[in-house]
Coordinates of C-alpha atoms in Angstrom, one line a residue:
X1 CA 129.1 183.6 139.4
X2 CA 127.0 180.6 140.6
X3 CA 125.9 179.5 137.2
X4 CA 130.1 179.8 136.0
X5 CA 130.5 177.5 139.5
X6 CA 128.4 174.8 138.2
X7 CA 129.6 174.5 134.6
X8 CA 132.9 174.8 136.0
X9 CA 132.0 171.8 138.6
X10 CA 130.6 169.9 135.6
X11 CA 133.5 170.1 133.6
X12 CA 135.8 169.3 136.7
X13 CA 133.9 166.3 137.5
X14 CA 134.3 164.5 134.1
X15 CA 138.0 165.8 133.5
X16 CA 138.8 164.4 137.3
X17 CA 137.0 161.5 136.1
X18 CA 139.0 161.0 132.9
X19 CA 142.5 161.8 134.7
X20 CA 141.2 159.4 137.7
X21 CA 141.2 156.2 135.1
X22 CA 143.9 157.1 133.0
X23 CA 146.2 156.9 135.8
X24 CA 144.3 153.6 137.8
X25 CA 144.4 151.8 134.2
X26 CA 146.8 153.3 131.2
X27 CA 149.6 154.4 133.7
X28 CA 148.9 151.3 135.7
X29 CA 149.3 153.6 138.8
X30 CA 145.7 152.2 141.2
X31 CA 146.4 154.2 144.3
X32 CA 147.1 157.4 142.5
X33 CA 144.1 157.3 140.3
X34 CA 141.7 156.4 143.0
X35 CA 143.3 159.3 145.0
X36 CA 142.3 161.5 141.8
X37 CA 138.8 159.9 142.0
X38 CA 137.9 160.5 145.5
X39 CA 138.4 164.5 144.8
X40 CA 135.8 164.4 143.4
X41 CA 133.1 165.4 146.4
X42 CA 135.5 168.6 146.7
X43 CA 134.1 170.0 144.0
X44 CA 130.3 169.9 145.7
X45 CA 132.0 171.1 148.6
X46 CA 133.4 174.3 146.6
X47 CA 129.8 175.0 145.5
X48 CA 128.1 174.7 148.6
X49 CA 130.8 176.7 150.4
X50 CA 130.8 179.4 147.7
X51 CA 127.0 179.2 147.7
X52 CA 126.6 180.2 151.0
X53 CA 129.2 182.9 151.1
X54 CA 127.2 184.0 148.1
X55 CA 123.8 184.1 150.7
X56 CA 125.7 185.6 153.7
X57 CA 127.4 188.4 151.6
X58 CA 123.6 189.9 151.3
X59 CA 123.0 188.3 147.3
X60 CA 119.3 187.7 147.3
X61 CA 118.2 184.3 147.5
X62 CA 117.3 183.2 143.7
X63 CA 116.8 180.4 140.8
X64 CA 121.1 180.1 140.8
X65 CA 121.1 179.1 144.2
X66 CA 118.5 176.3 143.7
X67 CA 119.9 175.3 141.0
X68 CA 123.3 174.9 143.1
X69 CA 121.3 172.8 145.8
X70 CA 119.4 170.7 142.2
X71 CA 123.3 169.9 141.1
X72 CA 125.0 169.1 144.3
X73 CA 122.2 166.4 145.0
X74 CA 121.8 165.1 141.8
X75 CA 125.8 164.0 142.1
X76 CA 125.1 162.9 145.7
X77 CA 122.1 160.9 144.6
X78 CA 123.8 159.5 140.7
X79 CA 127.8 160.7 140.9
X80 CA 128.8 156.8 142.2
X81 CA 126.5 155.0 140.6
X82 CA 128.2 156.6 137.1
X83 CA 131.8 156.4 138.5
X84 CA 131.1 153.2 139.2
X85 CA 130.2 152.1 135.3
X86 CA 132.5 154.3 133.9
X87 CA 134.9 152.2 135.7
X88 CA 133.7 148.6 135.0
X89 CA 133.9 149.7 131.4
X90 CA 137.4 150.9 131.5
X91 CA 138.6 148.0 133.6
X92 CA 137.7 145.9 130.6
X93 CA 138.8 148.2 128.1
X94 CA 142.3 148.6 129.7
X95 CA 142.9 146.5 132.4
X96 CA 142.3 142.8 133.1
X97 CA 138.5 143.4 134.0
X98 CA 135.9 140.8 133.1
X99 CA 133.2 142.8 130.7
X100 CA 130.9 145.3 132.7
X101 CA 127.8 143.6 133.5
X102 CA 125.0 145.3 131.2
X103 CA 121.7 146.3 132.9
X104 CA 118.8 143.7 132.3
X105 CA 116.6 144.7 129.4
X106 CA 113.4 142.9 129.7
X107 CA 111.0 142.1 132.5
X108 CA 111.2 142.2 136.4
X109 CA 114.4 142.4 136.0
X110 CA 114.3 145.9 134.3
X111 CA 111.8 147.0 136.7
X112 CA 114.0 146.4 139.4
X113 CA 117.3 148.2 137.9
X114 CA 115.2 151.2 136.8
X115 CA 113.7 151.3 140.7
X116 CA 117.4 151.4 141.6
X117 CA 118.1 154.4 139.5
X118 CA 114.8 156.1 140.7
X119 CA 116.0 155.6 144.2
X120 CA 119.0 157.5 143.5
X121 CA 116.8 160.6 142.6
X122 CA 115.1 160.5 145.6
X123 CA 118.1 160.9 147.2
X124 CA 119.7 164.0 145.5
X125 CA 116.2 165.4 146.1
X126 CA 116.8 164.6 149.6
X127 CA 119.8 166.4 149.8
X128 CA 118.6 169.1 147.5
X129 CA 115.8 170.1 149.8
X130 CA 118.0 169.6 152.7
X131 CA 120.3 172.2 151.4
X132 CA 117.6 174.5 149.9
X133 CA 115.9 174.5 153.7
X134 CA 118.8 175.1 155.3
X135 CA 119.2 178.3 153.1
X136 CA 115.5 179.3 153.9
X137 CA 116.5 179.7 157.8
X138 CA 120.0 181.1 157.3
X139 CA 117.7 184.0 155.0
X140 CA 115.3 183.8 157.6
X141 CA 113.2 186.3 155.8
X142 CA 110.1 184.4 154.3
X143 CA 109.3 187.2 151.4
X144 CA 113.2 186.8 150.1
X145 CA 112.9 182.8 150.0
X146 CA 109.8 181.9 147.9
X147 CA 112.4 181.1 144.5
X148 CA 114.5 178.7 147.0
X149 CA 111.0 176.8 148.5
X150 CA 109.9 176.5 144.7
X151 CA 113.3 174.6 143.6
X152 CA 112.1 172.3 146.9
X153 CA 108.8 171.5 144.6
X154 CA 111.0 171.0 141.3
X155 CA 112.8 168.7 142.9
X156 CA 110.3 166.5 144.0
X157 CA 108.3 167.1 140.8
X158 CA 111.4 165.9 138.9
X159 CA 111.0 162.7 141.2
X160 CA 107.5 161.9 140.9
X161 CA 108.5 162.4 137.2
X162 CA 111.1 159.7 137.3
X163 CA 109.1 157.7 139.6
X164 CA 106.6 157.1 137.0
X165 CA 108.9 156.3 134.6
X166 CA 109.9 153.9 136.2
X167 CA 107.4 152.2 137.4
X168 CA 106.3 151.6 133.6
X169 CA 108.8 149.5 133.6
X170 CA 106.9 147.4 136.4
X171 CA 103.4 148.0 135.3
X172 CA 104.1 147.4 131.2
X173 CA 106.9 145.0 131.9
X174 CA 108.7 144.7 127.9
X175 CA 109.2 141.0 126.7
X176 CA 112.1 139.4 125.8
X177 CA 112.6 137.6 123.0
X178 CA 111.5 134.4 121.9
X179 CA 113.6 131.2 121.9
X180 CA 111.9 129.7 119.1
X181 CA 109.0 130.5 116.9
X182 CA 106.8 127.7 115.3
X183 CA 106.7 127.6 111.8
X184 CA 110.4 128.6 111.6
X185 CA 113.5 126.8 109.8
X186 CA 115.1 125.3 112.8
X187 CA 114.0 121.9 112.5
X188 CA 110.9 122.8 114.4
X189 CA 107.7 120.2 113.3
X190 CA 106.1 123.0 111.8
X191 CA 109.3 124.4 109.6
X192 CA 110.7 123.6 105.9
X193 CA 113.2 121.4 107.6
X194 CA 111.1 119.4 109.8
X195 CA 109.0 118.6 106.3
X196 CA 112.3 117.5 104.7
X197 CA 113.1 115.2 107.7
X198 CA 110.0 113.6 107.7
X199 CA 109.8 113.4 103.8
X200 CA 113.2 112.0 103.9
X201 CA 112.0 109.3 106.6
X202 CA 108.8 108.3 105.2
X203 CA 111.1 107.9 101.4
X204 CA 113.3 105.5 103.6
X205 CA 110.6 103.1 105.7
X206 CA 109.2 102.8 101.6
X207 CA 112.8 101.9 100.4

């Protein structure tokens, strides 16, 4: 039933999502879609609620229940920052946005953007383990909780993961591109065209 839950949430999510814009941007109806947008959290609520139902109706403690606690804080920690693009993108598309800003590509720039994102998964592992210890006590019976602690460790190992990830980004910073290359056709000294300018020169000052 858990597992149903979460594809069920998952499917919510983006279909509140899609109805949310429709209405702020095709129907030209703002207040009602943002009203459709902020539902969104209910659907975490649901799942928690149901989760711990789940727990105090006597269901032993297992890898369904972590993987609640994994979802809810991964759309804690990443559901705003994608509402947010999704958006910016249909504001252009639709409305009278200006284009979405894209995330940099090269450089400090990158490493800082991709630090952002990481610091999003620390949160939903945050609120995962919040969640997950909060379960632990309501159990309160250490040989039925040792699947719930071990989602704890995924989380964080799914963090660390990302973490280093991301720091490539700092440590192996990736180049932008050029502005000019010697030897190229741009009028550069070293390029076909720079030859023909000064061939064409020197032909004059012998005129």
């Amino acid at each position: 039933m858990i597992v149903t839950l979460i594809i069920v949430c998952e499917v919510g999510f983006w279909v509140l999502l899609a109805a949310g814009l429709a209405t702020r941007y095709l129907l030209r109806m703002p207040r009602t879609g943002l009203a459709i947008l902020l539902m969104e959290p209910l659907l975490e609520i649901v799942l928690l609620v149901v989760t711990a139902l789940d727990l105090k109706n006597g269901a032993d403690p297992s890898w369904k229940h972590g993987l609640a606690a994994l979802y809810i804080g991964y759309t804690v920690g990443h559901g705003h920052r994608t509402v947010t693009w999704l958006d910016g993108h249909a504001a252009h598309r639709f409305g009278d946005g200006p284009p979405p800003v894209k995330p940099p590509r090269h450089g400090a720039a990158r490493a800082r953007h991709e630090g952002r994102v990481w610091l999003g998964t620390v949160v939903g592992a945050a609120v995962a383990t919040a969640l997950l210890q909060l379960a632990v006590l309501y159990v309160g019976d250490a040989a039925r909780t040792g699947s719930l602690e071990s989602w704890m460790h995924t989380s964080w190992r799914i963090t660390a993961f990302h973490g280093l990830f991301a720091l490539s980004y700092a440590l192996f910073p990736k180049k932008g591109p050029k502005k000019g290359s010697q030897g190229g056709s741009g009028g550069r000294p070293g390029g076909r065209r720079g030859r023909a300018d000064r061939a064409e020169r020197e032909e004059v000052t012998a005129r």
